[in-house]
Every structure is written in C-alpha cells, then in structure tokens.
Amino acid sequence: MSNVDQLTPAENNVDNMQNDNNMAIRIRRNDLLKALSRSQGVSERKSINHHFSNIILNAKNNRLFLISKNASIQLNDSIPADVKKSGLTTVNTNLLYEICRKLPESTELLITLFSKALTIKTSTSNFELPIFTDTETDNESELEAKQNLEISIKANKLRDMLNKIQFAISADEVRHYLCGVYIETTDSNITTTATDGHRLASVEMSLNLQKEQNVSSAIIPRKTVGEIVKMLKDETIDINVELYTNKIVFSWGVVKLTSSLIEGKFPPYKSVIPEIDEKNVLTVRTDILKESIDRISSVSSEKTRAIKMSIEKNKLTLSAAATENGKANESLGVKYNGESISIGFNAKYLLDTLFNIEDEEVNLLIKGAVDPVRIFDNKHLNATYVIMPMRI
C-alpha cells in the first residue's frame, strides 16, 4: 500500500465516483507543488503553441507522471499518487501551479478528468480547469544515437559551476553561439564558460571518472542553465549528465531534463585570459570594493555606467562623472606595487563579477589601460573572471 493510501480522502467515498470519468487520483498537495515548481519554470506562460504552456498529466501505476516542455527543454517528472483510474490529459501549467501554491499545506487533492474539464477537489474547495484533448503522447525527446559523454557530478558543484558564470551569458541573438554556457570536458576536468564579448566567466573542476571519457564540448542554452540552477538549489544528490550530438540530459532521482544544444563554434576564450603576474596584481577587501563601486556609480551615466580607477602604490581612487548627475570620487587603501595607471570600466560588469567572489579579498590583474583585466581570489583559483576595460 502506498503512503497516499493512508491519507484522509478529500471525498467521503472516492471509490463510488461516477463511472464516466477518464482519470481519478488522490494526491498530496505538497508533492504536486514540488513537481509543479520545477515544471512551471520550463513551461511558457504565454505561447501560441499550447504544448509549451501546458503540462501533460499521465496517471498510472500509482504515480502521476508530469511532462512539461518549451522549444528547447523537456522535463519529465513523477510523484506518488493513489491512482483509482488511469488517465492522460493536459492542462495549463501555471494555472495548476498557482492553485496548488495557494492551497493550505498538507492538503489532499482529489483530481478527476471528465470529457471537458479537469476537476480538483479538497475538503473545502472545488476547481474545474479547461483541458486540451490533443495530448502529445510521445513524451520522449528524440536523441541522436551517438553519446559523447556520461558523467556524474554532485548537485551543489554543478549548480555552482553554472551559477557563478551565468551572469556573463550574452543576450545578443545575432551571435547566438554566445547565448549559453560552453561546457567542455577532458579526461580529468570539466569547465563551464560564458562570455558576452565584454566580460568572461569560467569555472573549472576536477572529475573523478569511473571510466575513460571522450573529450567533449557543447553550448547549453541560457534558459536551460537558469532552470538547472533553480532546480538544484536544495539538492545534494549526484546528477547524471549525458551529452549527445544534439541534446544534453540531466537526470536525478525521478527527474530528467533534456535540452537541445546551441549550434555554432564558441570562440577561443582562453587566449584573452591574462597570465598571472604578481607585479601587476591589485588586492583589496571584496566588500569594501563592492560598496565603493556601488556608491560612486550612483552618479555615472545610466547608459554607460562608466567609472574610472586611478591606481598608484597602495592606493585606489574610484571616480565617476556625468553631466546630468554631477561627479564623485572615493579613495581606498589597497595592496599594489605596480606602475601608476588609470583605467575605465562598466560598473555593472564589475559588480556582477564581485558578487561571485566568495573570499574576503579579491585580486585584479591590471597590465594596461586597454588590456583585459583578470579578477580572481586566492581561495577559489578554479574560478576566473575577465572584464574588458572601456575608454573614458
């Protein structure tokens, strides 16, 4: 007997329901909400293709199987259910999620499907939702036969590798190959990289492989990256990652997310990462630098967000000026023994990067006023950030 069988029924006698229903299940609100919280991120709220805004519900074998999709992602999930009668339908994902979210915790739901509506009942509520009858029963994304890679990685590690760099993903659809995260593996490492041409973020991590793997690479779409980061927020289990010629698959427990890949060639990014040269490294407290940039950029131009760094021995002066906002400057004590230099930056690019620095101190490798600047900390040398300066 499943755990759902032990619940207090939403109806006094679920077994005596009308015989003309096409699906009948009892299910916990909390179980359904957890699955829908994943699905509603994949489904599109408004789409001319209702398959992208609806979720497939398939009740069988004492489980409710849920399938949501958009143009690039398909999510397969399942939760325990007391299935009185098997059935298959689709309903608007966000509508079902909002109803479930607003119901009290630990509520039991009785869900039944009739010819024109999906009904959801609790001990005090009754909802009737419109359904779509042209359900796509083929719920498996088509994969090309060749599997290039299969690895297992801890959920928190994968999440960090994606979360630390997703801010640098480009939104420029013209250069579509930059609109995602470049993932590459060797026989012992995995690296994730993103760039929009103005800034770059890259994280490398060692792999404990059980078997020899091919050297592989792919570009994962921005939407997929964002959903994986959200879904793995509280997960600590192992994530299985399979890379095919045309898809990438992330699976854990009963959850499987299949995503298409971005076609195109990612640029040779390693050539723009400066080699570390201690003589030109500026070291400063991370929080102090963030707060100072945030203050000074208040008067910068809203269009360019430009600020200027004037650096001399053990001193950094931040300044900004805009005709409509006035001007400001602030000096900080730093560790620096290189030559004096002035360099301009987009303040937002700096702040986005600094918010991903976890160490108390941050290092800025500055070789020249027009050279790429490398940002890193000493505790997480596997994470590298590069920002292109701007002329002021």
Coordinates of C-alpha atoms in Angstrom, one line a residue:
M1 CA 0.0 0.0 0.0
S2 CA 1.4 3.4 -1.0
N3 CA 1.7 6.2 1.6
V4 CA -1.0 8.1 -0.3
D5 CA -3.5 5.4 0.6
Q6 CA -3.1 6.4 4.2
L7 CA -4.3 9.9 3.6
T8 CA -7.7 11.2 4.7
P9 CA -9.8 11.3 1.5
A10 CA -10.9 14.6 0.0
E11 CA -14.3 12.9 -0.8
N12 CA -16.0 10.6 1.7
N13 CA -16.0 7.7 -0.8
V14 CA -13.7 8.1 -3.8
D15 CA -14.4 4.6 -4.9
N16 CA -18.1 5.5 -5.6
M17 CA -17.4 8.3 -8.0
Q18 CA -19.2 8.4 -11.3
N19 CA -18.1 5.9 -13.9
D20 CA -17.9 8.4 -16.7
N21 CA -14.6 9.9 -15.5
N22 CA -11.4 9.3 -17.5
M23 CA -8.9 9.7 -14.7
A24 CA -9.2 9.7 -10.9
I25 CA -6.4 10.1 -8.4
R26 CA -5.7 11.2 -4.8
I27 CA -2.5 13.1 -4.3
R28 CA -0.7 15.2 -1.7
R29 CA -0.7 19.0 -2.4
N30 CA 3.0 19.2 -1.2
D31 CA 4.2 16.5 -3.6
L32 CA 2.3 18.1 -6.5
L33 CA 3.6 21.6 -5.7
K34 CA 7.2 20.5 -5.6
A35 CA 6.9 18.9 -9.1
L36 CA 5.0 21.9 -10.5
S37 CA 7.5 24.3 -9.1
R38 CA 10.0 22.7 -11.5
S39 CA 7.6 22.4 -14.4
Q40 CA 6.3 25.9 -14.3
G41 CA 9.8 27.2 -15.0
V42 CA 10.0 25.2 -18.2
S43 CA 6.5 25.9 -19.5
E44 CA 5.9 29.2 -21.2
R45 CA 3.2 31.4 -19.6
K46 CA 2.0 32.7 -23.0
S47 CA 2.7 30.8 -26.2
I48 CA 0.9 30.4 -29.5
N49 CA 1.8 26.7 -29.2
H50 CA -0.2 25.5 -26.2
H51 CA 2.0 22.5 -25.9
F52 CA 4.6 24.9 -24.5
S53 CA 2.3 26.4 -21.9
N54 CA 0.5 23.2 -20.8
I55 CA 1.7 20.2 -18.8
I56 CA 0.9 16.6 -19.6
L57 CA -0.5 14.6 -16.7
N58 CA -0.4 10.8 -17.0
A59 CA -1.8 8.8 -14.1
K60 CA -0.8 5.1 -14.0
N61 CA 0.9 2.5 -11.8
N62 CA 0.2 4.6 -8.6
R63 CA 2.2 7.5 -9.9
L64 CA 1.4 10.8 -11.6
F65 CA 3.8 11.4 -14.5
L66 CA 4.3 15.1 -15.5
I67 CA 5.8 16.3 -18.7
S68 CA 6.5 20.0 -19.5
K69 CA 8.3 21.5 -22.4
N70 CA 9.2 24.5 -24.4
A71 CA 11.1 25.0 -27.7
S72 CA 14.4 23.8 -26.2
I73 CA 13.7 21.9 -23.0
Q74 CA 11.6 18.9 -21.9
L75 CA 11.2 18.0 -18.3
N76 CA 10.0 14.5 -17.2
D77 CA 9.0 14.1 -13.6
S78 CA 6.8 11.9 -11.4
I79 CA 5.3 11.8 -7.9
P80 CA 3.4 9.1 -5.9
A81 CA -0.4 9.0 -6.3
D82 CA -3.3 6.8 -5.3
V83 CA -4.5 6.1 -8.9
K84 CA -8.1 4.9 -8.8
K85 CA -8.4 5.2 -12.6
S86 CA -5.6 5.7 -15.1
G87 CA -5.8 8.6 -17.5
L88 CA -3.9 11.2 -19.6
T89 CA -4.6 14.9 -20.2
T90 CA -3.0 18.3 -20.5
V91 CA -3.8 21.5 -18.5
N92 CA -2.3 24.9 -18.2
T93 CA 0.9 24.6 -16.1
N94 CA 0.9 28.0 -14.5
L95 CA -2.8 27.8 -13.6
L96 CA -2.4 24.4 -11.9
Y97 CA 0.7 25.7 -10.1
E98 CA -1.0 28.8 -8.8
I99 CA -4.0 26.9 -7.5
C100 CA -1.7 24.3 -5.8
R101 CA 0.5 27.0 -4.3
K102 CA -2.4 28.8 -2.7
L103 CA -3.9 25.7 -1.1
P104 CA -3.0 25.0 2.6
E105 CA 0.0 22.8 3.2
S106 CA -0.7 19.0 3.7
T107 CA -4.0 19.3 1.8
E108 CA -5.0 16.2 0.0
L109 CA -6.3 16.6 -3.6
L110 CA -8.8 14.6 -5.5
I111 CA -8.2 15.0 -9.2
T112 CA -10.6 13.7 -11.7
L113 CA -10.8 14.0 -15.5
F114 CA -14.1 14.3 -17.4
S115 CA -14.6 14.9 -21.1
K116 CA -14.2 18.7 -21.0
A117 CA -12.6 19.5 -17.7
L118 CA -10.1 18.5 -15.0
T119 CA -11.6 18.9 -11.5
I120 CA -9.6 19.4 -8.4
K121 CA -11.3 19.0 -5.1
T122 CA -10.3 19.4 -1.5
S123 CA -12.4 19.2 1.6
T124 CA -13.5 22.8 1.1
S125 CA -12.6 23.8 -2.5
N126 CA -13.6 22.8 -6.0
F127 CA -11.9 23.8 -9.2
E128 CA -12.8 23.0 -12.8
L129 CA -10.0 23.6 -15.3
P130 CA -10.2 23.5 -19.1
I131 CA -8.2 20.8 -20.8
F132 CA -6.7 20.1 -24.3
T133 CA -7.6 16.9 -25.9
D134 CA -4.7 16.7 -28.5
T135 CA -2.2 15.4 -26.0
E136 CA 1.1 14.5 -27.4
T137 CA 1.7 11.0 -26.1
D138 CA 5.2 10.8 -27.5
N139 CA 6.9 12.2 -24.4
E140 CA 10.5 11.3 -25.0
S141 CA 12.7 13.8 -26.7
E142 CA 14.4 12.4 -29.8
L143 CA 18.1 11.8 -29.2
E144 CA 20.7 11.1 -31.8
A145 CA 22.3 7.8 -31.3
K146 CA 25.9 8.9 -30.5
Q147 CA 26.6 9.5 -26.9
N148 CA 29.7 11.7 -26.4
L149 CA 29.8 11.8 -22.7
E150 CA 28.3 10.4 -19.5
I151 CA 29.5 11.7 -16.1
S152 CA 28.2 12.0 -12.5
I153 CA 28.6 15.2 -10.5
K154 CA 27.4 16.5 -7.2
A155 CA 24.4 18.7 -7.5
N156 CA 25.9 21.6 -5.5
K157 CA 29.1 21.5 -7.6
L158 CA 27.2 21.6 -10.9
R159 CA 24.9 24.4 -9.6
D160 CA 27.9 26.5 -8.5
M161 CA 29.7 25.9 -11.8
L162 CA 26.7 27.3 -13.7
N163 CA 25.5 29.9 -11.2
K164 CA 28.9 31.6 -10.9
I165 CA 29.1 32.3 -14.6
Q166 CA 25.6 32.7 -16.0
F167 CA 25.6 36.5 -15.5
A168 CA 28.1 36.7 -18.4
I169 CA 25.9 34.9 -20.9
S170 CA 25.2 37.1 -23.9
A171 CA 21.7 38.3 -24.8
D172 CA 22.7 39.2 -28.4
E173 CA 20.8 36.7 -30.6
V174 CA 23.0 37.8 -33.6
R175 CA 25.9 36.0 -32.0
H176 CA 23.7 33.1 -30.9
Y177 CA 26.7 30.9 -30.0
L178 CA 27.3 33.2 -27.0
C179 CA 23.8 32.9 -25.7
G180 CA 24.6 30.0 -23.5
V181 CA 27.2 28.2 -21.4
Y182 CA 30.1 26.4 -23.0
I183 CA 30.8 23.2 -21.3
E184 CA 33.9 21.2 -22.1
T185 CA 35.5 18.1 -20.5
T186 CA 38.9 16.4 -20.7
D187 CA 39.8 13.1 -19.2
S188 CA 40.0 14.7 -15.7
N189 CA 38.3 18.1 -15.7
I190 CA 35.1 19.8 -16.6
T191 CA 35.0 23.6 -17.4
T192 CA 32.0 25.9 -17.8
T193 CA 32.5 29.3 -19.6
A194 CA 30.3 32.2 -20.6
T195 CA 31.0 35.5 -22.3
D196 CA 29.2 38.3 -24.0
G197 CA 32.3 39.8 -25.5
H198 CA 32.7 42.4 -22.8
R199 CA 33.3 40.1 -19.9
L200 CA 34.1 36.4 -19.4
A201 CA 33.5 33.9 -16.6
S202 CA 35.0 30.5 -16.3
V203 CA 35.0 27.7 -13.7
E204 CA 37.0 24.5 -13.8
M205 CA 36.5 21.5 -11.6
S206 CA 38.2 18.1 -11.4
L207 CA 36.3 14.9 -12.2
N208 CA 36.6 11.5 -10.5
L209 CA 35.7 9.4 -13.6
Q210 CA 35.0 5.7 -13.2
K211 CA 35.7 5.1 -16.9
E212 CA 37.6 6.8 -19.7
Q213 CA 35.5 9.5 -21.4
N214 CA 35.8 11.3 -24.8
V215 CA 36.9 14.9 -24.8
S216 CA 33.6 16.7 -25.4
S217 CA 32.2 20.1 -25.6
A218 CA 28.7 21.8 -26.2
I219 CA 26.9 25.1 -25.7
I220 CA 23.9 24.9 -23.3
P221 CA 21.2 27.5 -23.8
R222 CA 20.7 30.3 -21.3
K223 CA 17.2 29.0 -20.4
T224 CA 18.4 25.5 -19.6
V225 CA 21.2 26.9 -17.4
G226 CA 18.8 29.0 -15.4
E227 CA 16.4 26.2 -14.8
I228 CA 19.1 23.7 -13.8
V229 CA 20.4 26.3 -11.3
K230 CA 16.9 26.8 -9.8
M231 CA 16.0 23.1 -9.7
L232 CA 19.3 22.1 -7.9
K233 CA 19.0 24.8 -5.3
D234 CA 18.3 22.4 -2.4
E235 CA 19.6 19.2 -4.0
T236 CA 22.7 17.3 -2.6
I237 CA 22.5 14.2 -4.7
D238 CA 24.5 13.1 -7.7
I239 CA 23.4 14.4 -11.1
N240 CA 23.9 12.2 -14.1
V241 CA 24.9 14.2 -17.2
E242 CA 24.7 12.7 -20.7
L243 CA 25.9 14.6 -23.7
Y244 CA 24.6 13.5 -27.2
T245 CA 25.3 15.0 -30.6
N246 CA 22.1 17.1 -30.5
K247 CA 21.0 17.1 -26.8
I248 CA 22.2 17.2 -23.2
V249 CA 20.4 15.2 -20.5
F250 CA 20.5 16.0 -16.7
S251 CA 18.8 13.4 -14.5
W252 CA 18.5 12.8 -10.8
G253 CA 16.0 10.6 -8.9
V254 CA 12.8 10.6 -10.9
V255 CA 13.6 13.9 -12.7
K256 CA 15.0 14.1 -16.2
L257 CA 15.7 17.4 -18.0
T258 CA 16.5 17.1 -21.7
S259 CA 17.7 20.2 -23.6
S260 CA 18.7 21.0 -27.1
L261 CA 22.1 22.5 -27.7
I262 CA 23.2 25.7 -29.4
E263 CA 24.8 25.2 -32.8
G264 CA 27.9 27.1 -33.6
K265 CA 31.5 27.4 -32.5
F266 CA 32.4 29.0 -29.2
P267 CA 35.3 31.5 -29.5
P268 CA 38.8 30.5 -28.3
Y269 CA 38.3 32.3 -25.0
K270 CA 41.5 31.1 -23.3
S271 CA 43.5 33.5 -25.4
V272 CA 42.0 36.5 -23.7
I273 CA 42.7 35.4 -20.1
P274 CA 45.9 37.2 -19.0
E275 CA 48.6 35.1 -17.3
I276 CA 49.0 36.0 -13.6
D277 CA 51.8 38.4 -13.0
E278 CA 52.2 39.3 -9.3
K279 CA 53.8 42.7 -10.1
N280 CA 50.5 44.0 -11.6
V281 CA 48.1 42.5 -9.1
L282 CA 45.9 44.8 -7.0
T283 CA 44.5 43.2 -3.9
V284 CA 41.6 44.8 -1.9
R285 CA 38.8 43.8 0.5
T286 CA 36.0 42.4 -1.6
D287 CA 33.1 44.0 0.4
I288 CA 34.8 47.4 0.5
L289 CA 35.4 47.5 -3.2
K290 CA 31.8 46.4 -4.0
E291 CA 30.4 49.1 -1.7
S292 CA 32.6 51.8 -3.1
I293 CA 31.8 51.0 -6.7
D294 CA 28.1 50.9 -5.9
R295 CA 28.3 54.4 -4.2
I296 CA 30.4 56.1 -6.9
S297 CA 28.4 54.6 -9.8
S298 CA 25.3 56.4 -8.5
V299 CA 26.4 59.5 -10.4
S300 CA 27.6 57.7 -13.5
S301 CA 25.8 57.8 -16.8
E302 CA 22.8 55.5 -16.9
K303 CA 23.7 54.5 -20.5
T304 CA 27.4 53.6 -19.9
R305 CA 27.7 53.1 -16.1
A306 CA 31.3 54.2 -16.6
I307 CA 33.6 54.6 -13.6
K308 CA 37.3 55.3 -13.5
M309 CA 40.0 53.6 -11.5
S310 CA 43.2 55.6 -10.8
I311 CA 45.8 53.3 -9.3
E312 CA 49.1 54.1 -7.6
K313 CA 51.2 52.4 -4.9
N314 CA 48.8 51.0 -2.2
K315 CA 46.0 53.4 -3.3
L316 CA 43.0 53.1 -5.5
T317 CA 40.8 56.1 -6.4
L318 CA 37.3 55.5 -7.9
S319 CA 35.6 58.3 -9.7
A320 CA 32.6 58.9 -11.9
A321 CA 31.1 61.9 -13.7
A322 CA 28.0 62.6 -15.8
T323 CA 26.6 65.9 -17.0
E324 CA 23.1 65.2 -15.6
N325 CA 24.3 63.7 -12.3
G326 CA 27.4 65.5 -11.2
K327 CA 30.6 63.8 -10.1
A328 CA 32.1 61.7 -7.2
N329 CA 35.3 60.1 -6.1
E330 CA 36.5 57.9 -3.3
S331 CA 39.9 56.5 -2.2
L332 CA 40.7 53.1 -0.9
G333 CA 43.7 51.5 0.7
V334 CA 44.9 48.5 -1.4
K335 CA 47.9 46.3 -1.9
Y336 CA 49.6 47.3 -5.1
N337 CA 53.3 47.8 -6.1
G338 CA 53.0 48.2 -9.9
E339 CA 53.2 51.3 -12.0
S340 CA 50.5 54.0 -11.7
I341 CA 47.7 53.5 -14.1
S342 CA 44.2 54.8 -14.9
I343 CA 41.6 52.5 -16.4
G344 CA 37.8 52.7 -17.1
F345 CA 35.1 50.1 -16.5
N346 CA 31.4 49.5 -16.7
A347 CA 30.4 49.5 -13.0
K348 CA 27.7 46.9 -13.6
Y349 CA 30.2 44.4 -15.1
L350 CA 32.5 44.9 -12.1
L351 CA 29.7 44.4 -9.5
D352 CA 28.3 41.4 -11.3
T353 CA 31.7 39.8 -11.1
L354 CA 32.4 40.8 -7.5
F355 CA 29.1 39.3 -6.3
N356 CA 30.5 35.9 -7.3
I357 CA 33.8 36.4 -5.3
E358 CA 33.4 34.5 -2.0
D359 CA 36.8 35.3 -0.5
E360 CA 37.4 38.3 1.8
E361 CA 39.9 39.7 -0.6
V362 CA 39.8 40.0 -4.4
N363 CA 42.7 40.3 -6.9
L364 CA 42.6 42.4 -10.0
L365 CA 45.4 41.7 -12.6
I366 CA 45.8 45.0 -14.5
K367 CA 48.5 45.1 -17.1
G368 CA 47.4 48.2 -19.1
A369 CA 44.7 50.7 -19.7
V370 CA 43.3 48.8 -22.7
D371 CA 44.3 45.3 -21.7
P372 CA 41.8 42.7 -20.4
V373 CA 41.6 42.6 -16.6
R374 CA 41.6 39.3 -14.8
I375 CA 39.7 39.0 -11.5
F376 CA 40.2 36.2 -9.1
D377 CA 40.5 35.3 -5.4
N378 CA 43.1 33.1 -3.7
K379 CA 40.7 30.5 -2.2
H380 CA 38.9 29.7 -5.5
L381 CA 41.6 29.7 -8.2
N382 CA 39.3 27.4 -10.3
A383 CA 37.1 30.4 -11.0
T384 CA 38.4 33.1 -13.4
Y385 CA 36.7 36.3 -14.5
V386 CA 37.9 38.7 -17.2
I387 CA 36.5 42.2 -18.0
M388 CA 37.4 44.4 -20.9
P389 CA 38.1 48.0 -20.0
M390 CA 36.3 50.9 -21.6
R391 CA 37.7 54.3 -22.7
I392 CA 36.6 57.2 -20.6

